Amino acid sequence: MKIICTLNLKGGCAKTTTAVSMAELLATGFKSKRGAVEPGKVLLFDNDKQGNASRLFNQYLGDTEAPAAAVLKRATFRGNTIRHTKIENLDIVPCNYFMELAELEIKADTETPQHDRYRRAFEELKNTPPFGNYDYCIIDNAPDLGMNVINALVAADEIVIPVNLDCYSLDGLEELVDQVNNVRQLNRKAHIAGVLITDYDKSDTSEAAETWLREKSGLPVFNTIIRHSKKVKDSTFYHKTPIAYCVRSGAAQGYKNFILEYMNKPHMAAEQKERG
Ligand SMILES: Nc1ncnc2c1ncn2[C@@H]1O[C@H](COP(=O)(O)OP(=O)(O)OP(=O)(O)O)[C@@H](O)[C@H]1O
Ligand SMILES: [Mg+2]
C-alpha cells in the first residue's frame, strides 16, 4: 500500500479536489489518448475536520465521533472505521469536527507517543484481511500542522503539494518544505513527489509565478497543470468529484494526465512492476 498525502498549509489550493480526484481515478482506472491506468483498491482518509472529502462521498457524520478521530485516538482501524463508497474499489475513513477533540485528548496523554498513531494503525491494517490489500491510501489533509497532519506525514510514503499560483501560496512553500524536512527525522521514507499547479488561469502573473516555481523554487514540479474549470465548484453541490461530474472539463482531463505522469515516475513504475 502506497500512502500519498495532499499537503499545503494554505487553505483552498485544491488539496481536497486533488485527493478525491486521485482516489476516484486510481479506484476506477481509466483509458485516455495518453495512456491507461488499471483499477486499484483505494482507501481515502479524510484528515480534515472540515470533512469536505467525507461530504463529497455522502459519508459525513453530523454529531458523532467520526472514524478518523477514532483512529487518531486508538491507533487502529478496528471498529468500523472504514466505510464503503458507491464507487467500487473505493473506501473512505470519514472525518468531522470531533478530530479537534481527539487532538486535544491525545495531547493530554503524555504517556503514549502522539506522532505515530496513524503509522501503527496502517501497519496493523496491512496485516488485516480483507482490508490489507489496498494499493493506495490517499490522505486529504487540513491546511495546518496539527497532530493529525503530523501523524499523516509520519505514515506517508509520498507528498503531493497542490498550489494555486498566488503570492500567498508561493510564500508559504518554504515553510512547508522545512516542516516536511522536520518530519523526515521521524519518517525517512516520506518525500515530496512534486508540486502540482492547480486551478490554473493563464495570465502574465501566473506565467511568471510558474516560471519561478519551476526554475527557482528547487522543488520538483509536475509538468501537468490542472486548469480552472467553472464546473469544478458546481460539482461539490452535487456531491461528485470533477471526474464524475465533468469528465470532459479541462480540470478532469488534467487530473487524468496528472495520474499518468505520477504513475510513470520511475519509483512508481518499479512499484507497479513489483505488484505484477
Ligand atoms: N481546477 C479547478 N477549477 C475550478 N475550481 C476549483 C478547481 N480546483 C479546486 N477548485 C475549487 O476551489 C475551492 C477550494 O478547493 P479545495 O476544497 O479542493 O481546496 P483545499 O485546499 O482542500 O481547501 P481547504 O484548505 O479548505 O481544505 C473549491 O470550491 C473547489 O471546488
Ligand atoms: Mg480540503
PDB file of C-alpha atoms and ligand atoms in Angstrom:
ATOM      1  CA  MET A   1       0.000   0.000   0.000  1.00  0.00           C
ATOM      2  CA  LYS A   2       1.391   3.342  -1.078  1.00  0.00           C
ATOM      3  CA  ILE A   3       0.350   6.160   1.264  1.00  0.00           C
ATOM      4  CA  ILE A   4       0.067   9.513  -0.508  1.00  0.00           C
ATOM      5  CA  CYS A   5      -0.715  12.813   1.255  1.00  0.00           C
ATOM      6  CA  THR A   6      -2.034  16.013  -0.264  1.00  0.00           C
ATOM      7  CA  LEU A   7      -0.485  18.802   1.770  1.00  0.00           C
ATOM      8  CA  ASN A   8      -0.305  22.561   1.873  1.00  0.00           C
ATOM      9  CA  LEU A   9      -0.569  24.878   4.861  1.00  0.00           C
ATOM     10  CA  LYS A  10      -2.564  27.259   2.723  1.00  0.00           C
ATOM     11  CA  GLY A  11      -6.326  26.785   2.546  1.00  0.00           C
ATOM     12  CA  GLY A  12      -8.276  26.498  -0.676  1.00  0.00           C
ATOM     13  CA  CYS A  13      -5.482  25.384  -3.009  1.00  0.00           C
ATOM     14  CA  ALA A  14      -7.286  22.203  -4.155  1.00  0.00           C
ATOM     15  CA  LYS A  15      -5.912  19.649  -1.677  1.00  0.00           C
ATOM     16  CA  THR A  16      -9.325  18.003  -1.377  1.00  0.00           C
ATOM     17  CA  THR A  17     -10.151  18.310  -5.083  1.00  0.00           C
ATOM     18  CA  THR A  18      -6.818  16.664  -5.873  1.00  0.00           C
ATOM     19  CA  ALA A  19      -7.224  13.930  -3.238  1.00  0.00           C
ATOM     20  CA  VAL A  20     -10.758  12.940  -4.281  1.00  0.00           C
ATOM     21  CA  SER A  21      -9.901  13.034  -7.984  1.00  0.00           C
ATOM     22  CA  MET A  22      -6.814  10.878  -7.438  1.00  0.00           C
ATOM     23  CA  ALA A  23      -8.804   8.458  -5.283  1.00  0.00           C
ATOM     24  CA  GLU A  24     -11.571   8.064  -7.854  1.00  0.00           C
ATOM     25  CA  LEU A  25      -9.241   7.735 -10.851  1.00  0.00           C
ATOM     26  CA  LEU A  26      -6.986   5.196  -9.136  1.00  0.00           C
ATOM     27  CA  ALA A  27     -10.022   3.173  -7.991  1.00  0.00           C
ATOM     28  CA  THR A  28     -11.881   3.107 -11.305  1.00  0.00           C
ATOM     29  CA  GLY A  29      -8.883   3.121 -13.624  1.00  0.00           C
ATOM     30  CA  PHE A  30      -9.244   4.838 -16.993  1.00  0.00           C
ATOM     31  CA  LYS A  31      -8.091   4.982 -20.563  1.00  0.00           C
ATOM     32  CA  SER A  32      -7.170   8.172 -22.388  1.00  0.00           C
ATOM     33  CA  LYS A  33      -5.278   9.098 -25.528  1.00  0.00           C
ATOM     34  CA  ARG A  34      -2.132   9.396 -23.444  1.00  0.00           C
ATOM     35  CA  GLY A  35      -2.347   6.034 -21.694  1.00  0.00           C
ATOM     36  CA  ALA A  36      -4.273   3.792 -19.346  1.00  0.00           C
ATOM     37  CA  VAL A  37      -4.372   3.031 -15.639  1.00  0.00           C
ATOM     38  CA  GLU A  38      -5.710  -0.239 -14.254  1.00  0.00           C
ATOM     39  CA  PRO A  39      -8.269  -0.084 -11.416  1.00  0.00           C
ATOM     40  CA  GLY A  40      -6.734  -0.425  -7.956  1.00  0.00           C
ATOM     41  CA  LYS A  41      -8.078  -0.746  -4.424  1.00  0.00           C
ATOM     42  CA  VAL A  42      -8.070   2.664  -2.771  1.00  0.00           C
ATOM     43  CA  LEU A  43      -8.632   3.981   0.739  1.00  0.00           C
ATOM     44  CA  LEU A  44      -9.354   7.704   1.036  1.00  0.00           C
ATOM     45  CA  PHE A  45      -8.502   9.012   4.516  1.00  0.00           C
ATOM     46  CA  ASP A  46     -10.195  12.323   5.308  1.00  0.00           C
ATOM     47  CA  ASN A  47      -7.789  14.013   7.721  1.00  0.00           C
ATOM     48  CA  ASP A  48      -9.502  17.376   7.894  1.00  0.00           C
ATOM     49  CA  LYS A  49     -12.128  18.266  10.482  1.00  0.00           C
ATOM     50  CA  GLN A  50     -13.986  20.245   7.779  1.00  0.00           C
ATOM     51  CA  GLY A  51     -14.919  16.819   6.411  1.00  0.00           C
ATOM     52  CA  ASN A  52     -15.124  18.029   2.810  1.00  0.00           C
ATOM     53  CA  ALA A  53     -13.966  14.746   1.271  1.00  0.00           C
ATOM     54  CA  SER A  54     -16.428  12.874   3.521  1.00  0.00           C
ATOM     55  CA  ARG A  55     -19.285  15.156   2.444  1.00  0.00           C
ATOM     56  CA  LEU A  56     -18.460  14.595  -1.202  1.00  0.00           C
ATOM     57  CA  PHE A  57     -18.962  10.848  -0.784  1.00  0.00           C
ATOM     58  CA  ASN A  58     -22.034  11.310   1.457  1.00  0.00           C
ATOM     59  CA  GLN A  59     -20.172   9.935   4.474  1.00  0.00           C
ATOM     60  CA  TYR A  60     -20.136  12.993   6.718  1.00  0.00           C
ATOM     61  CA  LEU A  61     -21.347  12.265  10.250  1.00  0.00           C
ATOM     62  CA  GLY A  62     -23.083  15.219  11.878  1.00  0.00           C
ATOM     63  CA  ASP A  63     -22.994  14.579  15.587  1.00  0.00           C
ATOM     64  CA  THR A  64     -20.962  11.506  16.452  1.00  0.00           C
ATOM     65  CA  GLU A  65     -17.225  10.983  16.530  1.00  0.00           C
ATOM     66  CA  ALA A  66     -16.007  10.360  13.003  1.00  0.00           C
ATOM     67  CA  PRO A  67     -13.773   7.348  12.300  1.00  0.00           C
ATOM     68  CA  ALA A  68     -10.646   9.404  11.533  1.00  0.00           C
ATOM     69  CA  ALA A  69     -10.764  10.868  15.055  1.00  0.00           C
ATOM     70  CA  ALA A  70     -11.145   7.354  16.488  1.00  0.00           C
ATOM     71  CA  VAL A  71      -8.096   6.170  14.526  1.00  0.00           C
ATOM     72  CA  LEU A  72      -6.040   9.053  15.939  1.00  0.00           C
ATOM     73  CA  LYS A  73      -7.126   8.247  19.492  1.00  0.00           C
ATOM     74  CA  ARG A  74      -6.840   4.482  19.322  1.00  0.00           C
ATOM     75  CA  ALA A  75      -4.095   3.920  16.714  1.00  0.00           C
ATOM     76  CA  THR A  76      -6.169   1.255  14.958  1.00  0.00           C
ATOM     77  CA  PHE A  77      -8.652   0.989  12.082  1.00  0.00           C
ATOM     78  CA  ARG A  78     -10.639  -1.634  14.008  1.00  0.00           C
ATOM     79  CA  GLY A  79     -14.251  -0.872  14.881  1.00  0.00           C
ATOM     80  CA  ASN A  80     -15.979   0.057  11.629  1.00  0.00           C
ATOM     81  CA  THR A  81     -13.712   2.989  10.787  1.00  0.00           C
ATOM     82  CA  ILE A  82     -13.569   2.083   7.094  1.00  0.00           C
ATOM     83  CA  ARG A  83     -16.728   2.733   5.067  1.00  0.00           C
ATOM     84  CA  HIS A  84     -17.558   1.707   1.525  1.00  0.00           C
ATOM     85  CA  THR A  85     -18.426   4.371  -1.028  1.00  0.00           C
ATOM     86  CA  LYS A  86     -20.694   3.882  -4.031  1.00  0.00           C
ATOM     87  CA  ILE A  87     -17.576   3.544  -6.158  1.00  0.00           C
ATOM     88  CA  GLU A  88     -16.315   0.010  -6.416  1.00  0.00           C
ATOM     89  CA  ASN A  89     -12.782  -0.301  -5.015  1.00  0.00           C
ATOM     90  CA  LEU A  90     -13.015   2.998  -3.119  1.00  0.00           C
ATOM     91  CA  ASP A  91     -13.395   3.063   0.669  1.00  0.00           C
ATOM     92  CA  ILE A  92     -13.213   6.061   2.964  1.00  0.00           C
ATOM     93  CA  VAL A  93     -12.310   6.908   6.553  1.00  0.00           C
ATOM     94  CA  PRO A  94     -14.605   9.890   7.224  1.00  0.00           C
ATOM     95  CA  CYS A  95     -13.719  12.877   9.382  1.00  0.00           C
ATOM     96  CA  ASN A  96     -15.595  15.655  11.211  1.00  0.00           C
ATOM     97  CA  TYR A  97     -15.025  18.302  13.865  1.00  0.00           C
ATOM     98  CA  PHE A  98     -14.536  15.622  16.522  1.00  0.00           C
ATOM     99  CA  MET A  99     -10.985  15.481  15.163  1.00  0.00           C
ATOM    100  CA  GLU A 100     -10.234  18.634  17.146  1.00  0.00           C
ATOM    101  CA  LEU A 101     -11.325  16.954  20.383  1.00  0.00           C
ATOM    102  CA  ALA A 102      -9.283  13.871  19.519  1.00  0.00           C
ATOM    103  CA  GLU A 103      -6.209  16.060  19.062  1.00  0.00           C
ATOM    104  CA  LEU A 104      -6.728  17.685  22.474  1.00  0.00           C
ATOM    105  CA  GLU A 105      -7.230  14.286  24.044  1.00  0.00           C
ATOM    106  CA  ILE A 106      -4.026  12.776  22.692  1.00  0.00           C
ATOM    107  CA  LYS A 107      -2.045  15.896  23.622  1.00  0.00           C
ATOM    108  CA  ALA A 108      -3.207  15.432  27.211  1.00  0.00           C
ATOM    109  CA  ASP A 109      -1.945  11.847  27.189  1.00  0.00           C
ATOM    110  CA  THR A 110       1.741  12.355  27.907  1.00  0.00           C
ATOM    111  CA  GLU A 111       2.435   8.642  28.420  1.00  0.00           C
ATOM    112  CA  THR A 112       1.891   7.430  24.832  1.00  0.00           C
ATOM    113  CA  PRO A 113       3.709   8.806  21.767  1.00  0.00           C
ATOM    114  CA  GLN A 114       1.499  11.187  19.802  1.00  0.00           C
ATOM    115  CA  HIS A 115       3.037  11.260  16.371  1.00  0.00           C
ATOM    116  CA  ASP A 116       3.000   7.622  15.205  1.00  0.00           C
ATOM    117  CA  ARG A 117      -0.615   6.625  15.820  1.00  0.00           C
ATOM    118  CA  TYR A 118      -1.559   6.524  12.136  1.00  0.00           C
ATOM    119  CA  ARG A 119       1.645   4.686  11.298  1.00  0.00           C
ATOM    120  CA  ARG A 120       0.812   1.998  13.844  1.00  0.00           C
ATOM    121  CA  ALA A 121      -2.754   1.792  12.551  1.00  0.00           C
ATOM    122  CA  PHE A 122      -1.530   1.381   8.951  1.00  0.00           C
ATOM    123  CA  GLU A 123       0.999  -1.283   9.972  1.00  0.00           C
ATOM    124  CA  GLU A 124      -1.821  -3.261  11.577  1.00  0.00           C
ATOM    125  CA  LEU A 125      -4.131  -2.659   8.602  1.00  0.00           C
ATOM    126  CA  LYS A 126      -1.587  -4.053   6.154  1.00  0.00           C
ATOM    127  CA  ASN A 127      -1.721  -7.343   8.068  1.00  0.00           C
ATOM    128  CA  THR A 128      -5.525  -7.453   8.413  1.00  0.00           C
ATOM    129  CA  PRO A 129      -7.505  -9.143   5.646  1.00  0.00           C
ATOM    130  CA  PRO A 130      -9.650  -8.183   3.797  1.00  0.00           C
ATOM    131  CA  PHE A 131      -8.535  -4.571   4.193  1.00  0.00           C
ATOM    132  CA  GLY A 132      -4.835  -5.300   3.961  1.00  0.00           C
ATOM    133  CA  ASN A 133      -4.890  -5.310   0.193  1.00  0.00           C
ATOM    134  CA  TYR A 134      -5.259  -1.617  -0.614  1.00  0.00           C
ATOM    135  CA  ASP A 135      -2.988  -0.471  -3.389  1.00  0.00           C
ATOM    136  CA  TYR A 136      -3.196   3.176  -2.373  1.00  0.00           C
ATOM    137  CA  CYS A 137      -4.236   5.269   0.578  1.00  0.00           C
ATOM    138  CA  ILE A 138      -4.804   8.932  -0.239  1.00  0.00           C
ATOM    139  CA  ILE A 139      -4.798  11.206   2.815  1.00  0.00           C
ATOM    140  CA  ASP A 140      -6.532  14.562   2.394  1.00  0.00           C
ATOM    141  CA  ASN A 141      -5.011  16.907   4.960  1.00  0.00           C
ATOM    142  CA  ALA A 142      -6.212  20.017   6.752  1.00  0.00           C
ATOM    143  CA  PRO A 143      -4.399  23.286   5.953  1.00  0.00           C
ATOM    144  CA  ASP A 144      -2.347  23.240   9.157  1.00  0.00           C
ATOM    145  CA  LEU A 145       0.197  21.144  11.009  1.00  0.00           C
ATOM    146  CA  GLY A 146      -1.992  19.794  13.770  1.00  0.00           C
ATOM    147  CA  MET A 147      -1.106  16.484  15.376  1.00  0.00           C
ATOM    148  CA  ASN A 148      -3.366  14.625  12.925  1.00  0.00           C
ATOM    149  CA  VAL A 149      -1.443  16.089   9.969  1.00  0.00           C
ATOM    150  CA  ILE A 150       1.917  15.282  11.632  1.00  0.00           C
ATOM    151  CA  ASN A 151       0.606  11.726  12.050  1.00  0.00           C
ATOM    152  CA  ALA A 152      -0.232  11.575   8.344  1.00  0.00           C
ATOM    153  CA  LEU A 153       3.267  12.719   7.391  1.00  0.00           C
ATOM    154  CA  VAL A 154       4.857  10.211   9.730  1.00  0.00           C
ATOM    155  CA  ALA A 155       2.874   7.440   7.984  1.00  0.00           C
ATOM    156  CA  ALA A 156       3.271   8.743   4.418  1.00  0.00           C
ATOM    157  CA  ASP A 157       5.352   7.484   1.525  1.00  0.00           C
ATOM    158  CA  GLU A 158       4.794  10.463  -0.737  1.00  0.00           C
ATOM    159  CA  ILE A 159       3.550  14.021  -0.524  1.00  0.00           C
ATOM    160  CA  VAL A 160       1.796  15.889  -3.320  1.00  0.00           C
ATOM    161  CA  ILE A 161       1.688  19.658  -2.828  1.00  0.00           C
ATOM    162  CA  PRO A 162      -1.177  21.325  -4.714  1.00  0.00           C
ATOM    163  CA  VAL A 163      -0.630  25.064  -5.228  1.00  0.00           C
ATOM    164  CA  ASN A 164      -2.554  27.735  -6.980  1.00  0.00           C
ATOM    165  CA  LEU A 165      -0.286  30.391  -8.273  1.00  0.00           C
ATOM    166  CA  ASP A 166      -0.789  33.325  -5.978  1.00  0.00           C
ATOM    167  CA  CYS A 167       1.795  35.029  -3.869  1.00  0.00           C
ATOM    168  CA  TYR A 168       0.499  33.652  -0.569  1.00  0.00           C
ATOM    169  CA  SER A 169       0.783  30.022  -1.589  1.00  0.00           C
ATOM    170  CA  LEU A 170       4.260  30.538  -3.062  1.00  0.00           C
ATOM    171  CA  ASP A 171       5.381  32.377   0.081  1.00  0.00           C
ATOM    172  CA  GLY A 172       4.214  29.518   2.276  1.00  0.00           C
ATOM    173  CA  LEU A 173       6.123  26.856   0.342  1.00  0.00           C
ATOM    174  CA  GLU A 174       9.470  27.357   2.059  1.00  0.00           C
ATOM    175  CA  GLU A 175       7.924  26.917   5.482  1.00  0.00           C
ATOM    176  CA  LEU A 176       6.070  23.838   4.268  1.00  0.00           C
ATOM    177  CA  VAL A 177       9.269  22.210   3.000  1.00  0.00           C
ATOM    178  CA  ASP A 178      11.003  22.998   6.330  1.00  0.00           C
ATOM    179  CA  GLN A 179       8.192  21.267   8.174  1.00  0.00           C
ATOM    180  CA  VAL A 180       8.300  18.242   5.878  1.00  0.00           C
ATOM    181  CA  ASN A 181      12.052  18.018   6.480  1.00  0.00           C
ATOM    182  CA  ASN A 182      11.488  18.117  10.232  1.00  0.00           C
ATOM    183  CA  VAL A 183       9.038  15.241   9.982  1.00  0.00           C
ATOM    184  CA  ARG A 184      11.523  13.289   7.852  1.00  0.00           C
ATOM    185  CA  GLN A 185      13.574  12.812  11.001  1.00  0.00           C
ATOM    186  CA  LEU A 186      10.717  10.582  12.154  1.00  0.00           C
ATOM    187  CA  ASN A 187       9.961   9.064   8.748  1.00  0.00           C
ATOM    188  CA  ARG A 188      12.897   8.844   6.340  1.00  0.00           C
ATOM    189  CA  LYS A 189      10.832   7.280   3.566  1.00  0.00           C
ATOM    190  CA  ALA A 190       8.471  10.272   3.169  1.00  0.00           C
ATOM    191  CA  HIS A 191       9.362  12.529   0.300  1.00  0.00           C
ATOM    192  CA  ILE A 192       7.818  15.231  -1.820  1.00  0.00           C
ATOM    193  CA  ALA A 193       6.615  13.617  -5.056  1.00  0.00           C
ATOM    194  CA  GLY A 194       6.051  17.050  -6.515  1.00  0.00           C
ATOM    195  CA  VAL A 195       4.198  20.321  -6.571  1.00  0.00           C
ATOM    196  CA  LEU A 196       1.002  20.246  -8.625  1.00  0.00           C
ATOM    197  CA  ILE A 197      -0.209  23.521 -10.118  1.00  0.00           C
ATOM    198  CA  THR A 198      -3.993  23.612  -9.679  1.00  0.00           C
ATOM    199  CA  ASP A 199      -6.945  25.815 -10.581  1.00  0.00           C
ATOM    200  CA  TYR A 200      -4.791  27.491 -13.218  1.00  0.00           C
ATOM    201  CA  ASP A 201      -5.879  30.567 -15.164  1.00  0.00           C
ATOM    202  CA  LYS A 202      -3.443  31.875 -17.718  1.00  0.00           C
ATOM    203  CA  SER A 203      -2.207  35.436 -17.092  1.00  0.00           C
ATOM    204  CA  ASP A 204       1.136  37.264 -17.068  1.00  0.00           C
ATOM    205  CA  THR A 205       1.331  36.880 -13.301  1.00  0.00           C
ATOM    206  CA  SER A 206       0.516  33.168 -13.273  1.00  0.00           C
ATOM    207  CA  GLU A 207       3.094  32.584 -16.029  1.00  0.00           C
ATOM    208  CA  ALA A 208       5.747  34.446 -14.024  1.00  0.00           C
ATOM    209  CA  ALA A 209       4.812  32.501 -10.893  1.00  0.00           C
ATOM    210  CA  GLU A 210       5.034  29.210 -12.779  1.00  0.00           C
ATOM    211  CA  THR A 211       8.474  30.099 -14.128  1.00  0.00           C
ATOM    212  CA  TRP A 212       9.669  30.917 -10.615  1.00  0.00           C
ATOM    213  CA  LEU A 213       8.261  27.664  -9.279  1.00  0.00           C
ATOM    214  CA  ARG A 214       9.877  25.549 -11.984  1.00  0.00           C
ATOM    215  CA  GLU A 215      13.219  27.317 -12.159  1.00  0.00           C
ATOM    216  CA  LYS A 216      13.903  28.839  -8.780  1.00  0.00           C
ATOM    217  CA  SER A 217      11.981  27.045  -6.049  1.00  0.00           C
ATOM    218  CA  GLY A 218      14.226  23.984  -6.069  1.00  0.00           C
ATOM    219  CA  LEU A 219      11.153  21.740  -5.738  1.00  0.00           C
ATOM    220  CA  PRO A 220      10.062  19.021  -8.144  1.00  0.00           C
ATOM    221  CA  VAL A 221       7.069  20.325 -10.118  1.00  0.00           C
ATOM    222  CA  PHE A 222       4.764  18.096 -12.172  1.00  0.00           C
ATOM    223  CA  ASN A 223       4.597  19.018 -15.862  1.00  0.00           C
ATOM    224  CA  THR A 224       0.831  18.592 -15.768  1.00  0.00           C
ATOM    225  CA  ILE A 225      -1.190  21.663 -14.864  1.00  0.00           C
ATOM    226  CA  ILE A 226      -4.782  21.461 -13.611  1.00  0.00           C
ATOM    227  CA  ARG A 227      -6.785  24.175 -15.309  1.00  0.00           C
ATOM    228  CA  HIS A 228      -9.508  26.236 -13.712  1.00  0.00           C
ATOM    229  CA  SER A 229     -12.887  24.850 -14.773  1.00  0.00           C
ATOM    230  CA  LYS A 230     -16.085  26.516 -13.672  1.00  0.00           C
ATOM    231  CA  LYS A 231     -17.823  23.178 -13.297  1.00  0.00           C
ATOM    232  CA  VAL A 232     -15.462  22.007 -10.551  1.00  0.00           C
ATOM    233  CA  LYS A 233     -17.098  24.279  -7.999  1.00  0.00           C
ATOM    234  CA  ASP A 234     -20.552  23.169  -9.181  1.00  0.00           C
ATOM    235  CA  SER A 235     -19.547  19.522  -8.718  1.00  0.00           C
ATOM    236  CA  THR A 236     -19.354  19.950  -4.932  1.00  0.00           C
ATOM    237  CA  PHE A 237     -23.079  20.828  -4.812  1.00  0.00           C
ATOM    238  CA  TYR A 238     -23.849  17.508  -6.453  1.00  0.00           C
ATOM    239  CA  HIS A 239     -21.514  15.583  -4.127  1.00  0.00           C
ATOM    240  CA  LYS A 240     -19.397  14.430  -7.016  1.00  0.00           C
ATOM    241  CA  THR A 241     -15.729  14.597  -7.876  1.00  0.00           C
ATOM    242  CA  PRO A 242     -14.788  16.502 -11.059  1.00  0.00           C
ATOM    243  CA  ILE A 243     -14.170  13.097 -12.615  1.00  0.00           C
ATOM    244  CA  ALA A 244     -17.769  12.010 -12.054  1.00  0.00           C
ATOM    245  CA  TYR A 245     -19.402  15.404 -12.662  1.00  0.00           C
ATOM    246  CA  CYS A 246     -17.499  16.956 -15.546  1.00  0.00           C
ATOM    247  CA  VAL A 247     -15.138  14.407 -17.018  1.00  0.00           C
ATOM    248  CA  ARG A 248     -14.678  16.453 -20.201  1.00  0.00           C
ATOM    249  CA  SER A 249     -13.632  19.591 -18.325  1.00  0.00           C
ATOM    250  CA  GLY A 250     -10.058  20.811 -18.513  1.00  0.00           C
ATOM    251  CA  ALA A 251      -9.676  20.097 -14.797  1.00  0.00           C
ATOM    252  CA  ALA A 252     -10.835  16.462 -15.004  1.00  0.00           C
ATOM    253  CA  GLN A 253      -8.657  15.823 -18.056  1.00  0.00           C
ATOM    254  CA  GLY A 254      -5.793  17.466 -16.170  1.00  0.00           C
ATOM    255  CA  TYR A 255      -6.231  15.063 -13.258  1.00  0.00           C
ATOM    256  CA  LYS A 256      -6.094  12.102 -15.666  1.00  0.00           C
ATOM    257  CA  ASN A 257      -2.885  13.440 -17.161  1.00  0.00           C
ATOM    258  CA  PHE A 258      -1.520  14.039 -13.689  1.00  0.00           C
ATOM    259  CA  ILE A 259      -2.195  10.420 -12.658  1.00  0.00           C
ATOM    260  CA  LEU A 260      -0.473   9.185 -15.817  1.00  0.00           C
ATOM    261  CA  GLU A 261       2.532  11.407 -15.130  1.00  0.00           C
ATOM    262  CA  TYR A 262       2.557  10.325 -11.492  1.00  0.00           C
ATOM    263  CA  MET A 263       2.380   6.621 -12.388  1.00  0.00           C
ATOM    264  CA  ASN A 264       5.195   6.942 -14.879  1.00  0.00           C
ATOM    265  CA  LYS A 265       7.605   8.322 -12.348  1.00  0.00           C
ATOM    266  CA  PRO A 266      10.407   5.753 -12.031  1.00  0.00           C
ATOM    267  CA  HIS A 267       9.717   4.761  -8.412  1.00  0.00           C
ATOM    268  CA  MET A 268       6.033   4.240  -9.184  1.00  0.00           C
ATOM    269  CA  ALA A 269       6.864   2.145 -12.240  1.00  0.00           C
ATOM    270  CA  ALA A 270       9.097  -0.055 -10.085  1.00  0.00           C
ATOM    271  CA  GLU A 271       6.304  -0.466  -7.588  1.00  0.00           C
ATOM    272  CA  GLN A 272       3.777  -1.382 -10.265  1.00  0.00           C
ATOM    273  CA  LYS A 273       6.195  -3.998 -11.588  1.00  0.00           C
ATOM    274  CA  GLU A 274       6.536  -5.428  -8.086  1.00  0.00           C
ATOM    275  CA  ARG A 275       2.764  -5.726  -7.852  1.00  0.00           C
ATOM    276  CA  GLY A 276       2.774  -7.510 -11.197  1.00  0.00           C
TER     277      GLY A 276
HETATM  278  N1  LIG B   1      -9.431  23.245 -11.183  1.00  0.00           N
HETATM  279  C1  LIG B   1     -10.369  23.924 -10.504  1.00  0.00           C
HETATM  280  N2  LIG B   1     -11.227  24.733 -11.181  1.00  0.00           N
HETATM  281  C2  LIG B   1     -12.180  25.440 -10.509  1.00  0.00           C
HETATM  282  N3  LIG B   1     -12.374  25.387  -9.181  1.00  0.00           N
HETATM  283  C3  LIG B   1     -11.548  24.598  -8.460  1.00  0.00           C
HETATM  284  C4  LIG B   1     -10.502  23.838  -9.076  1.00  0.00           C
HETATM  285  N4  LIG B   1      -9.856  23.158  -8.103  1.00  0.00           N
HETATM  286  C5  LIG B   1     -10.465  23.466  -6.936  1.00  0.00           C
HETATM  287  N5  LIG B   1     -11.494  24.331  -7.146  1.00  0.00           N
HETATM  288  C6  LIG B   1     -12.413  24.899  -6.152  1.00  0.00           C
HETATM  289  O1  LIG B   1     -11.643  25.666  -5.235  1.00  0.00           O
HETATM  290  C7  LIG B   1     -12.194  25.536  -3.918  1.00  0.00           C
HETATM  291  C8  LIG B   1     -11.097  25.027  -2.975  1.00  0.00           C
HETATM  292  O2  LIG B   1     -10.746  23.717  -3.371  1.00  0.00           O
HETATM  293  P1  LIG B   1     -10.475  22.581  -2.279  1.00  0.00           P
HETATM  294  O3  LIG B   1     -11.599  22.495  -1.312  1.00  0.00           O
HETATM  295  O4  LIG B   1     -10.106  21.347  -3.008  1.00  0.00           O
HETATM  296  O5  LIG B   1      -9.210  23.221  -1.565  1.00  0.00           O
HETATM  297  P2  LIG B   1      -8.488  22.731  -0.231  1.00  0.00           P
HETATM  298  O6  LIG B   1      -7.062  23.039  -0.386  1.00  0.00           O
HETATM  299  O7  LIG B   1      -8.852  21.332   0.070  1.00  0.00           O
HETATM  300  O8  LIG B   1      -9.159  23.707   0.837  1.00  0.00           O
HETATM  301  P3  LIG B   1      -9.037  23.585   2.445  1.00  0.00           P
HETATM  302  O9  LIG B   1      -7.674  24.089   2.789  1.00  0.00           O
HETATM  303  O10 LIG B   1     -10.140  24.457   2.952  1.00  0.00           O
HETATM  304  O11 LIG B   1      -9.212  22.156   2.795  1.00  0.00           O
HETATM  305  C9  LIG B   1     -13.376  24.577  -4.032  1.00  0.00           C
HETATM  306  O12 LIG B   1     -14.564  25.311  -4.131  1.00  0.00           O
HETATM  307  C10 LIG B   1     -13.110  23.824  -5.321  1.00  0.00           C
HETATM  308  O13 LIG B   1     -14.312  23.363  -5.935  1.00  0.00           O
HETATM  309 MG    MG B   2      -9.688  20.491   1.810  1.00  0.00          MG
END
